[in-house]
Amino acid sequence: MELLVISKILGVAAIIMSSVMKFPQVMRIYGSKSALGVSLSSLSLELFCYTVGSLYGFRYEYPLTIYGELLLLVLQNVLLHILIIRYERMMSFKVVLAAVGYGAFIAVAASGVMSLNVLKAFFSFNLPIVILSKLAQIRSLMAAGTAGEVSLMTWAIATTGCIIRIFTNLVETQDKIILANYSVATVLNLAIVILILRLQHLDKRKAV
């Protein structure tokens, strides 16, 4: 019982943290009018994972404290997409087509037209997609050779949130797919935090 109470409290904390997780990144891009070092591919893959995770939790009727932050991260990620596409002048017919397809996918999955087995199959792909999304961000940072506009705070919050989610899911769902996703994400998020710190140190040395 005590573990369940702690899990519920941490679940709420994770939702609160996630409600602002991407805002440091949003403010950096908005303030500089640049997305240097930020990988749109990584964000797009993340958006897919957050969306499928939200739909999975919703359709399986898990407590909102288990997946609620994913809904908030979907909205923040969409905002980041809009900013990057605008400031990097990436608007095209393909972008519009992708947005329409994304909306249609949500409608079909949330309405129940898509079976739970199909949705679970999509969710099982989240793990390799999570890995690809993090590697895309690492690659973008290394290619830029600078921390650029990548927010350290955003990635630090992401790492903390994943650690919390490992605990809450161990206590409340024991869902192996979810646990695998968060475990791998924790390791890769931490790698990105370390890389950002390293690049920021190098940026300061170059500025001297």
Backbone as JSON Lines, residues from 0, in Angstrom:
{"i":0,"aa":"M","n":[0.82,-1.21,0.0],"ca":[0.0,0.0,0.0],"c":[0.86,1.27,0.0]}
{"i":1,"aa":"E","n":[1.92,1.27,0.83],"ca":[2.79,2.43,0.89],"c":[3.47,2.7,-0.46]}
{"i":2,"aa":"L","n":[3.91,1.62,-1.11],"ca":[4.54,1.77,-2.42],"c":[3.56,2.34,-3.43]}
{"i":3,"aa":"L","n":[2.3,1.92,-3.35],"ca":[1.29,2.42,-4.28],"c":[1.06,3.91,-4.08]}
{"i":4,"aa":"V","n":[1.02,4.35,-2.82],"ca":[0.85,5.77,-2.53],"c":[2.03,6.58,-3.06]}
{"i":5,"aa":"I","n":[3.24,6.06,-2.82],"ca":[4.44,6.73,-3.32],"c":[4.41,6.8,-4.84]}
{"i":6,"aa":"S","n":[3.98,5.7,-5.47],"ca":[3.9,5.64,-6.93],"c":[2.93,6.69,-7.46]}
{"i":7,"aa":"K","n":[1.78,6.84,-6.79],"ca":[0.78,7.82,-7.22],"c":[1.33,9.24,-7.11]}
{"i":8,"aa":"I","n":[2.03,9.49,-6.01],"ca":[2.61,10.83,-5.8],"c":[3.67,11.12,-6.86]}
{"i":9,"aa":"L","n":[4.53,10.13,-7.1],"ca":[5.57,10.31,-8.13],"c":[4.96,10.43,-9.51]}
{"i":10,"aa":"G","n":[3.85,9.72,-9.74],"ca":[3.17,9.82,-11.02],"c":[2.67,11.23,-11.28]}
{"i":11,"aa":"V","n":[2.1,11.83,-10.24],"ca":[1.64,13.23,-10.36],"c":[2.83,14.16,-10.58]}
{"i":12,"aa":"A","n":[3.93,13.88,-9.86],"ca":[5.15,14.7,-10.02],"c":[5.67,14.61,-11.44]}
{"i":13,"aa":"A","n":[5.62,13.4,-12.02],"ca":[6.09,13.21,-13.4],"c":[5.23,14.01,-14.37]}
{"i":14,"aa":"I","n":[3.93,14.03,-14.12],"ca":[3.03,14.79,-14.99],"c":[3.32,16.29,-14.89]}
{"i":15,"aa":"I","n":[3.54,16.76,-13.65],"ca":[3.84,18.18,-13.45],"c":[5.15,18.56,-14.14]}
{"i":16,"aa":"M","n":[6.19,17.72,-13.97],"ca":[7.48,17.99,-14.63],"c":[7.33,17.99,-16.14]}
{"i":17,"aa":"S","n":[6.58,17.03,-16.65],"ca":[6.43,16.9,-18.09],"c":[5.62,18.04,-18.69]}
{"i":18,"aa":"S","n":[4.79,18.68,-17.85],"ca":[3.99,19.8,-18.36],"c":[4.85,20.97,-18.78]}
{"i":19,"aa":"V","n":[6.1,21.0,-18.29],"ca":[7.01,22.1,-18.65],"c":[8.31,21.58,-19.25]}
{"i":20,"aa":"M","n":[8.41,20.26,-19.47],"ca":[9.69,19.66,-19.87],"c":[10.26,20.27,-21.14]}
{"i":21,"aa":"K","n":[9.43,20.48,-22.13],"ca":[9.91,20.96,-23.42],"c":[9.97,22.49,-23.52]}
{"i":22,"aa":"F","n":[9.43,23.17,-22.5],"ca":[9.38,24.62,-22.6],"c":[10.75,25.3,-22.6]}
{"i":23,"aa":"P","n":[11.74,24.79,-21.83],"ca":[13.08,25.39,-21.98],"c":[13.59,25.31,-23.42]}
{"i":24,"aa":"Q","n":[13.29,24.18,-24.09],"ca":[13.7,24.04,-25.49],"c":[12.9,24.97,-26.4]}
{"i":25,"aa":"V","n":[11.61,25.08,-26.12],"ca":[10.76,25.99,-26.89],"c":[11.27,27.42,-26.77]}
{"i":26,"aa":"M","n":[11.61,27.84,-25.56],"ca":[12.06,29.22,-25.34],"c":[13.41,29.48,-25.99]}
{"i":27,"aa":"R","n":[14.3,28.5,-26.0],"ca":[15.61,28.69,-26.64],"c":[15.45,28.88,-28.14]}
{"i":28,"aa":"I","n":[14.6,28.06,-28.75],"ca":[14.39,28.17,-30.2],"c":[13.66,29.47,-30.53]}
{"i":29,"aa":"Y","n":[12.64,29.79,-29.74],"ca":[11.87,31.01,-30.0],"c":[12.74,32.25,-29.8]}
{"i":30,"aa":"G","n":[13.57,32.23,-28.77],"ca":[14.41,33.39,-28.47],"c":[15.49,33.62,-29.5]}
{"i":31,"aa":"S","n":[16.09,32.55,-30.01],"ca":[17.19,32.69,-30.96],"c":[16.74,32.63,-32.41]}
{"i":32,"aa":"K","n":[15.48,32.22,-32.62],"ca":[14.94,32.02,-33.98],"c":[15.79,31.03,-34.75]}
{"i":33,"aa":"S","n":[16.36,30.08,-34.01],"ca":[17.23,29.06,-34.61],"c":[17.04,27.74,-33.88]}
{"i":34,"aa":"A","n":[17.22,26.64,-34.63],"ca":[17.11,25.3,-34.03],"c":[18.44,24.56,-34.16]}
{"i":35,"aa":"L","n":[19.55,25.31,-34.12],"ca":[20.87,24.71,-34.27],"c":[21.09,23.59,-33.25]}
{"i":36,"aa":"G","n":[21.44,22.41,-33.77],"ca":[21.74,21.28,-32.91],"c":[20.52,20.44,-32.54]}
{"i":37,"aa":"V","n":[19.33,20.97,-32.77],"ca":[18.1,20.24,-32.44],"c":[17.69,19.4,-33.64]}
{"i":38,"aa":"S","n":[17.5,18.11,-33.42],"ca":[17.17,17.19,-34.5],"c":[15.67,17.07,-34.69]}
{"i":39,"aa":"L","n":[15.16,17.51,-35.86],"ca":[13.74,17.37,-36.16],"c":[13.37,15.9,-36.31]}
{"i":40,"aa":"S","n":[14.28,15.11,-36.84],"ca":[14.03,13.67,-36.97],"c":[13.82,13.03,-35.6]}
{"i":41,"aa":"S","n":[14.65,13.44,-34.65],"ca":[14.51,12.93,-33.29],"c":[13.17,13.31,-32.69]}
{"i":42,"aa":"L","n":[12.77,14.57,-32.88],"ca":[11.5,15.05,-32.35],"c":[10.31,14.33,-32.99]}
{"i":43,"aa":"S","n":[10.41,14.06,-34.3],"ca":[9.33,13.37,-34.99],"c":[9.16,11.94,-34.49]}
{"i":44,"aa":"L","n":[10.28,11.27,-34.28],"ca":[10.24,9.91,-33.75],"c":[9.7,9.93,-32.31]}
{"i":45,"aa":"E","n":[10.12,10.91,-31.54],"ca":[9.6,11.08,-30.18],"c":[8.1,11.29,-30.19]}
{"i":46,"aa":"L","n":[7.65,12.13,-31.1],"ca":[6.23,12.44,-31.19],"c":[5.42,11.18,-31.46]}
{"i":47,"aa":"F","n":[5.93,10.33,-32.34],"ca":[5.25,9.06,-32.62],"c":[5.17,8.21,-31.36]}
{"i":48,"aa":"C","n":[6.28,8.12,-30.63],"ca":[6.31,7.31,-29.4],"c":[5.36,7.86,-28.35]}
{"i":49,"aa":"Y","n":[5.37,9.18,-28.15],"ca":[4.49,9.79,-27.16],"c":[3.03,9.56,-27.53]}
{"i":50,"aa":"T","n":[2.73,9.68,-28.81],"ca":[1.36,9.53,-29.28],"c":[0.87,8.1,-29.1]}
{"i":51,"aa":"V","n":[1.67,7.15,-29.54],"ca":[1.3,5.74,-29.4],"c":[1.19,5.36,-27.92]}
{"i":52,"aa":"G","n":[2.11,5.86,-27.1],"ca":[2.07,5.58,-25.67],"c":[0.81,6.13,-25.02]}
{"i":53,"aa":"S","n":[0.41,7.33,-25.42],"ca":[-0.83,7.93,-24.9],"c":[-2.05,7.1,-25.29]}
{"i":54,"aa":"L","n":[-2.09,6.72,-26.56],"ca":[-3.22,5.92,-27.06],"c":[-3.26,4.55,-26.39]}
{"i":55,"aa":"Y","n":[-2.09,3.97,-26.17],"ca":[-1.99,2.67,-25.52],"c":[-2.54,2.74,-24.1]}
{"i":56,"aa":"G","n":[-2.11,3.74,-23.35],"ca":[-2.6,3.92,-21.99],"c":[-4.1,4.2,-21.95]}
{"i":57,"aa":"F","n":[-4.57,5.0,-22.89],"ca":[-5.99,5.36,-22.97],"c":[-6.86,4.15,-23.29]}
{"i":58,"aa":"R","n":[-6.45,3.38,-24.31],"ca":[-7.25,2.24,-24.75],"c":[-7.23,1.1,-23.73]}
{"i":59,"aa":"Y","n":[-6.12,0.94,-23.01],"ca":[-6.03,-0.11,-22.0],"c":[-6.56,0.35,-20.64]}
{"i":60,"aa":"E","n":[-7.04,1.6,-20.6],"ca":[-7.66,2.17,-19.41],"c":[-6.74,2.16,-18.18]}
{"i":61,"aa":"Y","n":[-5.46,2.46,-18.43],"ca":[-4.52,2.62,-17.33],"c":[-4.86,3.93,-16.6]}
{"i":62,"aa":"P","n":[-4.47,4.04,-15.32],"ca":[-4.69,5.31,-14.6],"c":[-3.97,6.45,-15.32]}
{"i":63,"aa":"L","n":[-4.58,7.63,-15.3],"ca":[-3.98,8.78,-15.97],"c":[-2.62,9.12,-15.39]}
{"i":64,"aa":"T","n":[-2.39,8.76,-14.12],"ca":[-1.09,9.02,-13.5],"c":[0.02,8.17,-14.11]}
{"i":65,"aa":"I","n":[-0.34,7.16,-14.9],"ca":[0.64,6.3,-15.55],"c":[1.1,6.87,-16.88]}
{"i":66,"aa":"Y","n":[0.21,7.53,-17.6],"ca":[0.58,7.99,-18.94],"c":[0.2,9.44,-19.23]}
{"i":67,"aa":"G","n":[-0.33,10.14,-18.23],"ca":[-0.82,11.5,-18.45],"c":[0.2,12.47,-19.01]}
{"i":68,"aa":"E","n":[1.47,12.3,-18.58],"ca":[2.49,13.24,-19.07],"c":[2.73,13.11,-20.57]}
{"i":69,"aa":"L","n":[2.45,11.92,-21.12],"ca":[2.66,11.72,-22.55],"c":[1.74,12.63,-23.36]}
{"i":70,"aa":"L","n":[0.51,12.85,-22.87],"ca":[-0.43,13.74,-23.55],"c":[0.13,15.17,-23.61]}
{"i":71,"aa":"L","n":[0.72,15.6,-22.49],"ca":[1.31,16.94,-22.43],"c":[2.53,17.04,-23.33]}
{"i":72,"aa":"L","n":[3.31,15.96,-23.4],"ca":[4.51,15.96,-24.24],"c":[4.15,15.96,-25.72]}
{"i":73,"aa":"V","n":[3.03,15.35,-26.06],"ca":[2.57,15.4,-27.46],"c":[2.33,16.85,-27.87]}
{"i":74,"aa":"L","n":[1.61,17.6,-27.03],"ca":[1.3,19.0,-27.34],"c":[2.57,19.85,-27.45]}
{"i":75,"aa":"Q","n":[3.51,19.63,-26.52],"ca":[4.75,20.4,-26.54],"c":[5.61,20.04,-27.76]}
{"i":76,"aa":"N","n":[5.59,18.77,-28.12],"ca":[6.37,18.34,-29.27],"c":[5.81,18.89,-30.57]}
{"i":77,"aa":"V","n":[4.49,18.97,-30.64],"ca":[3.85,19.57,-31.82],"c":[4.26,21.03,-31.94]}
{"i":78,"aa":"L","n":[4.29,21.74,-30.8],"ca":[4.71,23.14,-30.8],"c":[6.16,23.28,-31.28]}
{"i":79,"aa":"L","n":[7.02,22.38,-30.83],"ca":[8.42,22.41,-31.28],"c":[8.53,22.17,-32.78]}
{"i":80,"aa":"H","n":[7.72,21.26,-33.29],"ca":[7.72,21.01,-34.74],"c":[7.35,22.28,-35.5]}
{"i":81,"aa":"I","n":[6.33,22.96,-35.01],"ca":[5.87,24.2,-35.68],"c":[6.99,25.25,-35.68]}
{"i":82,"aa":"L","n":[7.65,25.42,-34.54],"ca":[8.72,26.42,-34.44],"c":[9.9,26.09,-35.36]}
{"i":83,"aa":"I","n":[10.32,24.83,-35.34],"ca":[11.47,24.43,-36.16],"c":[11.16,24.56,-37.64]}
{"i":84,"aa":"I","n":[9.98,24.1,-38.03],"ca":[9.58,24.18,-39.45],"c":[9.51,25.64,-39.89]}
{"i":85,"aa":"R","n":[9.06,26.5,-38.98],"ca":[8.95,27.92,-39.31],"c":[10.32,28.59,-39.43]}
{"i":86,"aa":"Y","n":[11.15,28.43,-38.4],"ca":[12.43,29.14,-38.36],"c":[13.47,28.55,-39.3]}
{"i":87,"aa":"E","n":[13.36,27.26,-39.58],"ca":[14.29,26.63,-40.52],"c":[13.71,26.56,-41.94]}
{"i":88,"aa":"R","n":[12.53,27.18,-42.1],"ca":[11.87,27.28,-43.41],"c":[11.75,25.91,-44.1]}
{"i":89,"aa":"M","n":[11.1,25.0,-43.41],"ca":[10.99,23.63,-43.9],"c":[9.58,23.27,-44.37]}
{"i":90,"aa":"M","n":[8.67,24.26,-44.4],"ca":[7.31,23.98,-44.81],"c":[7.25,23.48,-46.25]}
{"i":91,"aa":"S","n":[6.51,22.39,-46.46],"ca":[6.38,21.81,-47.79],"c":[5.11,20.97,-47.84]}
{"i":92,"aa":"F","n":[4.78,20.48,-49.03],"ca":[3.6,19.63,-49.19],"c":[3.76,18.35,-48.37]}
{"i":93,"aa":"K","n":[4.98,17.83,-48.29],"ca":[5.24,16.61,-47.52],"c":[4.92,16.83,-46.04]}
{"i":94,"aa":"V","n":[5.24,18.01,-45.53],"ca":[4.98,18.32,-44.13],"c":[3.47,18.35,-43.88]}
{"i":95,"aa":"V","n":[2.73,18.97,-44.79],"ca":[1.27,19.02,-44.66],"c":[0.68,17.62,-44.73]}
{"i":96,"aa":"L","n":[1.17,16.82,-45.65],"ca":[0.69,15.44,-45.8],"c":[0.97,14.62,-44.54]}
{"i":97,"aa":"A","n":[2.15,14.81,-43.96],"ca":[2.52,14.11,-42.74],"c":[1.6,14.52,-41.58]}
{"i":98,"aa":"A","n":[1.27,15.8,-41.5],"ca":[0.39,16.29,-40.44],"c":[-1.01,15.7,-40.57]}
{"i":99,"aa":"V","n":[-1.51,15.63,-41.79],"ca":[-2.84,15.04,-42.03],"c":[-2.84,13.56,-41.67]}
{"i":100,"aa":"G","n":[-1.78,12.85,-42.08],"ca":[-1.67,11.43,-41.76],"c":[-1.6,11.19,-40.26]}
{"i":101,"aa":"Y","n":[-0.89,12.07,-39.56],"ca":[-0.75,11.97,-38.11],"c":[-2.11,12.13,-37.42]}
{"i":102,"aa":"G","n":[-2.87,13.13,-37.87],"ca":[-4.19,13.35,-37.31],"c":[-5.13,12.18,-37.56]}
{"i":103,"aa":"A","n":[-5.04,11.61,-38.76],"ca":[-5.89,10.47,-39.11],"c":[-5.55,9.25,-38.25]}
{"i":104,"aa":"F","n":[-4.26,9.05,-38.01],"ca":[-3.83,7.92,-37.18],"c":[-4.41,8.03,-35.77]}
{"i":105,"aa":"I","n":[-4.36,9.23,-35.18],"ca":[-4.89,9.45,-33.84],"c":[-6.39,9.15,-33.81]}
{"i":106,"aa":"A","n":[-7.1,9.66,-34.82],"ca":[-8.55,9.47,-34.87],"c":[-8.93,7.99,-34.95]}
{"i":107,"aa":"V","n":[-8.22,7.25,-35.78],"ca":[-8.52,5.82,-35.97],"c":[-8.18,5.02,-34.71]}
{"i":108,"aa":"A","n":[-7.03,5.33,-34.1],"ca":[-6.59,4.58,-32.92],"c":[-7.43,4.89,-31.69]}
{"i":109,"aa":"A","n":[-7.75,6.17,-31.48],"ca":[-8.49,6.58,-30.28],"c":[-9.96,6.18,-30.34]}
{"i":110,"aa":"S","n":[-10.53,6.13,-31.53],"ca":[-11.95,5.84,-31.67],"c":[-12.31,4.38,-31.46]}
{"i":111,"aa":"G","n":[-11.3,3.52,-31.52],"ca":[-11.56,2.09,-31.37],"c":[-11.65,1.36,-32.7]}
{"i":112,"aa":"V","n":[-11.55,2.09,-33.79],"ca":[-11.56,1.46,-35.12],"c":[-10.35,0.53,-35.24]}
{"i":113,"aa":"M","n":[-9.22,0.99,-34.72],"ca":[-8.02,0.16,-34.68],"c":[-8.13,-0.81,-33.51]}
{"i":114,"aa":"S","n":[-7.89,-2.08,-33.74],"ca":[-8.0,-3.08,-32.68],"c":[-6.88,-2.9,-31.66]}
{"i":115,"aa":"L","n":[-7.11,-3.41,-30.44],"ca":[-6.09,-3.33,-29.4],"c":[-4.83,-4.1,-29.79]}
{"i":116,"aa":"N","n":[-5.0,-5.2,-30.5],"ca":[-3.84,-5.98,-30.93],"c":[-2.96,-5.2,-31.9]}
{"i":117,"aa":"V","n":[-3.61,-4.47,-32.79],"ca":[-2.84,-3.64,-33.75],"c":[-2.14,-2.51,-33.01]}
{"i":118,"aa":"L","n":[-2.86,-1.89,-32.07],"ca":[-2.27,-0.79,-31.3],"c":[-1.1,-1.31,-30.47]}
{"i":119,"aa":"K","n":[-1.24,-2.5,-29.89],"ca":[-0.16,-3.08,-29.11],"c":[1.04,-3.37,-30.0]}
{"i":120,"aa":"A","n":[0.77,-3.78,-31.25],"ca":[1.87,-4.02,-32.19],"c":[2.62,-2.73,-32.47]}
{"i":121,"aa":"F","n":[1.87,-1.64,-32.65],"ca":[2.51,-0.33,-32.85],"c":[3.35,0.03,-31.62]}
{"i":122,"aa":"F","n":[2.79,-0.22,-30.44],"ca":[3.49,0.14,-29.21],"c":[4.77,-0.68,-29.03]}
{"i":123,"aa":"S","n":[4.75,-1.91,-29.52],"ca":[5.94,-2.76,-29.4],"c":[7.1,-2.22,-30.23]}
{"i":124,"aa":"F","n":[6.77,-1.38,-31.24],"ca":[7.81,-0.77,-32.07],"c":[8.41,0.47,-31.4]}
{"i":125,"aa":"N","n":[7.82,0.89,-30.28],"ca":[8.31,2.1,-29.63],"c":[9.75,1.99,-29.19]}
{"i":126,"aa":"L","n":[10.16,0.8,-28.73],"ca":[11.53,0.65,-28.22],"c":[12.58,0.95,-29.29]}
{"i":127,"aa":"P","n":[12.54,0.3,-30.47],"ca":[13.53,0.66,-31.49],"c":[13.41,2.11,-31.95]}
{"i":128,"aa":"I","n":[12.18,2.63,-31.94],"ca":[11.98,4.03,-32.36],"c":[12.57,4.98,-31.32]}
{"i":129,"aa":"V","n":[12.4,4.64,-30.04],"ca":[13.02,5.44,-28.97],"c":[14.53,5.49,-29.16]}
{"i":130,"aa":"I","n":[15.11,4.33,-29.44],"ca":[16.56,4.26,-29.66],"c":[16.97,5.13,-30.84]}
{"i":131,"aa":"L","n":[16.24,5.01,-31.94],"ca":[16.56,5.8,-33.14],"c":[16.42,7.3,-32.88]}
{"i":132,"aa":"S","n":[15.4,7.68,-32.11],"ca":[15.18,9.11,-31.85],"c":[16.32,9.7,-31.03]}
{"i":133,"aa":"K","n":[16.79,8.96,-30.03],"ca":[17.89,9.45,-29.2],"c":[19.21,9.49,-29.99]}
{"i":134,"aa":"L","n":[19.42,8.45,-30.8],"ca":[20.64,8.42,-31.61],"c":[20.64,9.55,-32.64]}
{"i":135,"aa":"A","n":[19.45,9.9,-33.14],"ca":[19.35,11.02,-34.1],"c":[19.76,12.33,-33.44]}
{"i":136,"aa":"Q","n":[19.37,12.51,-32.17],"ca":[19.75,13.74,-31.46],"c":[21.24,13.75,-31.15]}
{"i":137,"aa":"I","n":[21.77,12.6,-30.77],"ca":[23.21,12.51,-30.51],"c":[23.99,12.82,-31.78]}
{"i":138,"aa":"R","n":[23.54,12.26,-32.9],"ca":[24.2,12.5,-34.18],"c":[24.14,13.97,-34.56]}
{"i":139,"aa":"S","n":[22.98,14.61,-34.33],"ca":[22.82,16.03,-34.66],"c":[23.77,16.89,-33.83]}
{"i":140,"aa":"L","n":[23.91,16.58,-32.56],"ca":[24.82,17.33,-31.69],"c":[26.27,17.16,-32.12]}
{"i":141,"aa":"M","n":[26.64,15.94,-32.44],"ca":[28.02,15.67,-32.83],"c":[28.33,16.31,-34.18]}
{"i":142,"aa":"A","n":[27.35,16.32,-35.07],"ca":[27.55,16.94,-36.38],"c":[27.7,18.45,-36.26]}
{"i":143,"aa":"A","n":[26.92,19.04,-35.34],"ca":[27.0,20.49,-35.13],"c":[28.29,20.88,-34.42]}
{"i":144,"aa":"G","n":[28.8,19.97,-33.58],"ca":[30.03,20.27,-32.85],"c":[29.84,21.31,-31.78]}
{"i":145,"aa":"T","n":[28.59,21.58,-31.44],"ca":[28.25,22.57,-30.42],"c":[26.92,22.2,-29.8]}
{"i":146,"aa":"A","n":[26.7,22.66,-28.56],"ca":[25.42,22.4,-27.91],"c":[24.32,23.21,-28.58]}
{"i":147,"aa":"G","n":[24.73,24.3,-29.25],"ca":[23.78,25.11,-30.0],"c":[22.6,25.55,-29.16]}
{"i":148,"aa":"E","n":[21.39,25.3,-29.68],"ca":[20.17,25.69,-28.97],"c":[19.52,24.53,-28.24]}
{"i":149,"aa":"V","n":[20.24,23.43,-28.08],"ca":[19.69,22.26,-27.38],"c":[19.64,22.55,-25.88]}
{"i":150,"aa":"S","n":[18.48,22.35,-25.27],"ca":[18.29,22.68,-23.86],"c":[18.72,21.55,-22.93]}
{"i":151,"aa":"L","n":[19.69,21.83,-22.09],"ca":[20.15,20.86,-21.09],"c":[19.03,20.56,-20.1]}
{"i":152,"aa":"M","n":[18.29,21.57,-19.7],"ca":[17.22,21.38,-18.73],"c":[16.15,20.42,-19.24]}
{"i":153,"aa":"T","n":[15.8,20.55,-20.52],"ca":[14.79,19.67,-21.1],"c":[15.22,18.21,-21.01]}
{"i":154,"aa":"W","n":[16.48,17.94,-21.35],"ca":[16.96,16.55,-21.34],"c":[17.17,16.05,-19.92]}
{"i":155,"aa":"A","n":[17.51,16.94,-18.98],"ca":[17.65,16.54,-17.58],"c":[16.29,16.15,-16.99]}
{"i":156,"aa":"I","n":[15.26,16.93,-17.32],"ca":[13.9,16.62,-16.86],"c":[13.43,15.31,-17.48]}
{"i":157,"aa":"A","n":[13.76,15.11,-18.76],"ca":[13.36,13.87,-19.45],"c":[13.97,12.65,-18.77]}
{"i":158,"aa":"T","n":[15.24,12.77,-18.39],"ca":[15.92,11.66,-17.72],"c":[15.27,11.35,-16.38]}
{"i":159,"aa":"T","n":[15.0,12.4,-15.6],"ca":[14.36,12.22,-14.3],"c":[12.97,11.6,-14.45]}
{"i":160,"aa":"G","n":[12.23,12.06,-15.44],"ca":[10.88,11.54,-15.67],"c":[10.89,10.06,-16.01]}
{"i":161,"aa":"C","n":[11.86,9.64,-16.8],"ca":[11.97,8.22,-17.17],"c":[12.27,7.35,-15.95]}
{"i":162,"aa":"I","n":[13.13,7.84,-15.08],"ca":[13.46,7.09,-13.86],"c":[12.22,6.93,-12.99]}
{"i":163,"aa":"I","n":[11.44,8.0,-12.87],"ca":[10.2,7.93,-12.09],"c":[9.24,6.92,-12.7]}
{"i":164,"aa":"R","n":[9.15,6.92,-14.04],"ca":[8.22,6.03,-14.72],"c":[8.62,4.56,-14.59]}
{"i":165,"aa":"I","n":[9.88,4.29,-14.47],"ca":[10.32,2.91,-14.22],"c":[9.74,2.43,-12.89]}
{"i":166,"aa":"F","n":[9.83,3.3,-11.89],"ca":[9.31,2.95,-10.56],"c":[7.79,2.8,-10.57]}
{"i":167,"aa":"T","n":[7.08,3.78,-11.14],"ca":[5.61,3.73,-11.1],"c":[5.05,2.53,-11.86]}
{"i":168,"aa":"N","n":[5.7,2.17,-12.94],"ca":[5.22,1.02,-13.72],"c":[5.58,-0.3,-13.06]}
{"i":169,"aa":"L","n":[6.7,-0.34,-12.36],"ca":[7.04,-1.54,-11.59],"c":[5.99,-1.79,-10.51]}
{"i":170,"aa":"V","n":[5.52,-0.71,-9.9],"ca":[4.55,-0.83,-8.81],"c":[3.13,-1.09,-9.33]}
{"i":171,"aa":"E","n":[2.73,-0.39,-10.42],"ca":[1.32,-0.39,-10.8],"c":[0.94,-1.27,-11.99]}
{"i":172,"aa":"T","n":[1.83,-1.46,-12.95],"ca":[1.41,-2.2,-14.15],"c":[2.24,-3.43,-14.45]}
{"i":173,"aa":"Q","n":[3.52,-3.4,-14.11],"ca":[4.46,-4.47,-14.45],"c":[4.45,-4.76,-15.96]}
{"i":174,"aa":"D","n":[4.12,-3.74,-16.74],"ca":[4.06,-3.89,-18.2],"c":[5.5,-3.91,-18.74]}
{"i":175,"aa":"K","n":[5.91,-5.07,-19.25],"ca":[7.3,-5.25,-19.67],"c":[7.69,-4.35,-20.84]}
{"i":176,"aa":"I","n":[6.73,-4.1,-21.74],"ca":[7.03,-3.24,-22.89],"c":[7.31,-1.82,-22.42]}
{"i":177,"aa":"I","n":[6.46,-1.32,-21.53],"ca":[6.64,0.04,-21.01],"c":[7.95,0.14,-20.24]}
{"i":178,"aa":"L","n":[8.24,-0.85,-19.4],"ca":[9.47,-0.83,-18.6],"c":[10.71,-0.84,-19.48]}
{"i":179,"aa":"A","n":[10.67,-1.62,-20.56],"ca":[11.81,-1.68,-21.48],"c":[12.01,-0.33,-22.15]}
{"i":180,"aa":"N","n":[10.91,0.31,-22.57],"ca":[10.99,1.62,-23.22],"c":[11.64,2.65,-22.3]}
{"i":181,"aa":"Y","n":[11.16,2.72,-21.06],"ca":[11.68,3.73,-20.13],"c":[13.11,3.43,-19.69]}
{"i":182,"aa":"S","n":[13.46,2.17,-19.58],"ca":[14.82,1.81,-19.17],"c":[15.84,2.24,-20.22]}
{"i":183,"aa":"V","n":[15.54,1.91,-21.48],"ca":[16.44,2.3,-22.57],"c":[16.48,3.82,-22.73]}
{"i":184,"aa":"A","n":[15.32,4.46,-22.62],"ca":[15.25,5.92,-22.75],"c":[16.07,6.6,-21.66]}
{"i":185,"aa":"T","n":[16.05,6.06,-20.46],"ca":[16.83,6.63,-19.35],"c":[18.32,6.64,-19.68]}
{"i":186,"aa":"V","n":[18.83,5.52,-20.16],"ca":[20.26,5.41,-20.49],"c":[20.64,6.39,-21.6]}
{"i":187,"aa":"L","n":[19.83,6.44,-22.65],"ca":[20.16,7.3,-23.79],"c":[19.96,8.78,-23.47]}
{"i":188,"aa":"N","n":[18.94,9.1,-22.68],"ca":[18.75,10.49,-22.25],"c":[19.95,10.96,-21.43]}
{"i":189,"aa":"L","n":[20.43,10.1,-20.56],"ca":[21.59,10.43,-19.74],"c":[22.83,10.65,-20.62]}
{"i":190,"aa":"A","n":[22.96,9.84,-21.67],"ca":[24.08,10.01,-22.6],"c":[24.01,11.38,-23.29]}
{"i":191,"aa":"I","n":[22.79,11.8,-23.64],"ca":[22.61,13.11,-24.28],"c":[22.92,14.24,-23.31]}
{"i":192,"aa":"V","n":[22.51,14.1,-22.05],"ca":[22.83,15.1,-21.02],"c":[24.34,15.26,-20.89]}
{"i":193,"aa":"I","n":[25.05,14.15,-20.83],"ca":[26.51,14.18,-20.7],"c":[27.14,14.83,-21.93]}
{"i":194,"aa":"L","n":[26.62,14.5,-23.12],"ca":[27.14,15.08,-24.36],"c":[26.91,16.59,-24.4]}
{"i":195,"aa":"I","n":[25.74,17.03,-23.99],"ca":[25.44,18.47,-23.96],"c":[26.4,19.19,-23.01]}
{"i":196,"aa":"L","n":[26.61,18.61,-21.83],"ca":[27.53,19.21,-20.86],"c":[28.93,19.32,-21.44]}
{"i":197,"aa":"R","n":[29.36,18.27,-22.13],"ca":[30.69,18.26,-22.74],"c":[30.8,19.35,-23.82]}
{"i":198,"aa":"L","n":[29.77,19.45,-24.66],"ca":[29.8,20.44,-25.75],"c":[29.7,21.86,-25.2]}
{"i":199,"aa":"Q","n":[28.92,22.05,-24.15],"ca":[28.83,23.37,-23.53],"c":[30.18,23.79,-22.95]}
{"i":200,"aa":"H","n":[30.9,22.84,-22.38],"ca":[32.24,23.11,-21.84],"c":[33.18,23.54,-22.97]}
{"i":201,"aa":"L","n":[33.1,22.81,-24.1],"ca":[33.93,23.14,-25.25],"c":[33.55,24.5,-25.82]}
{"i":202,"aa":"D","n":[32.24,24.81,-25.84],"ca":[31.78,26.11,-26.34],"c":[32.34,27.26,-25.52]}
{"i":203,"aa":"K","n":[32.39,27.05,-24.19],"ca":[32.93,28.09,-23.3],"c":[34.42,28.28,-23.53]}
{"i":204,"aa":"R","n":[35.13,27.18,-23.77],"ca":[36.57,27.27,-24.02],"c":[36.84,27.99,-25.33]}
{"i":205,"aa":"K","n":[36.0,27.77,-26.33],"ca":[36.18,28.44,-27.62],"c":[35.91,29.94,-27.5]}
{"i":206,"aa":"A","n":[34.97,30.29,-26.58],"ca":[34.58,31.69,-26.44],"c":[35.64,32.51,-25.71]}
{"i":207,"aa":"V","n":[36.53,31.83,-24.98],"ca":[37.59,32.53,-24.23],"c":[38.66,33.07,-25.13]}
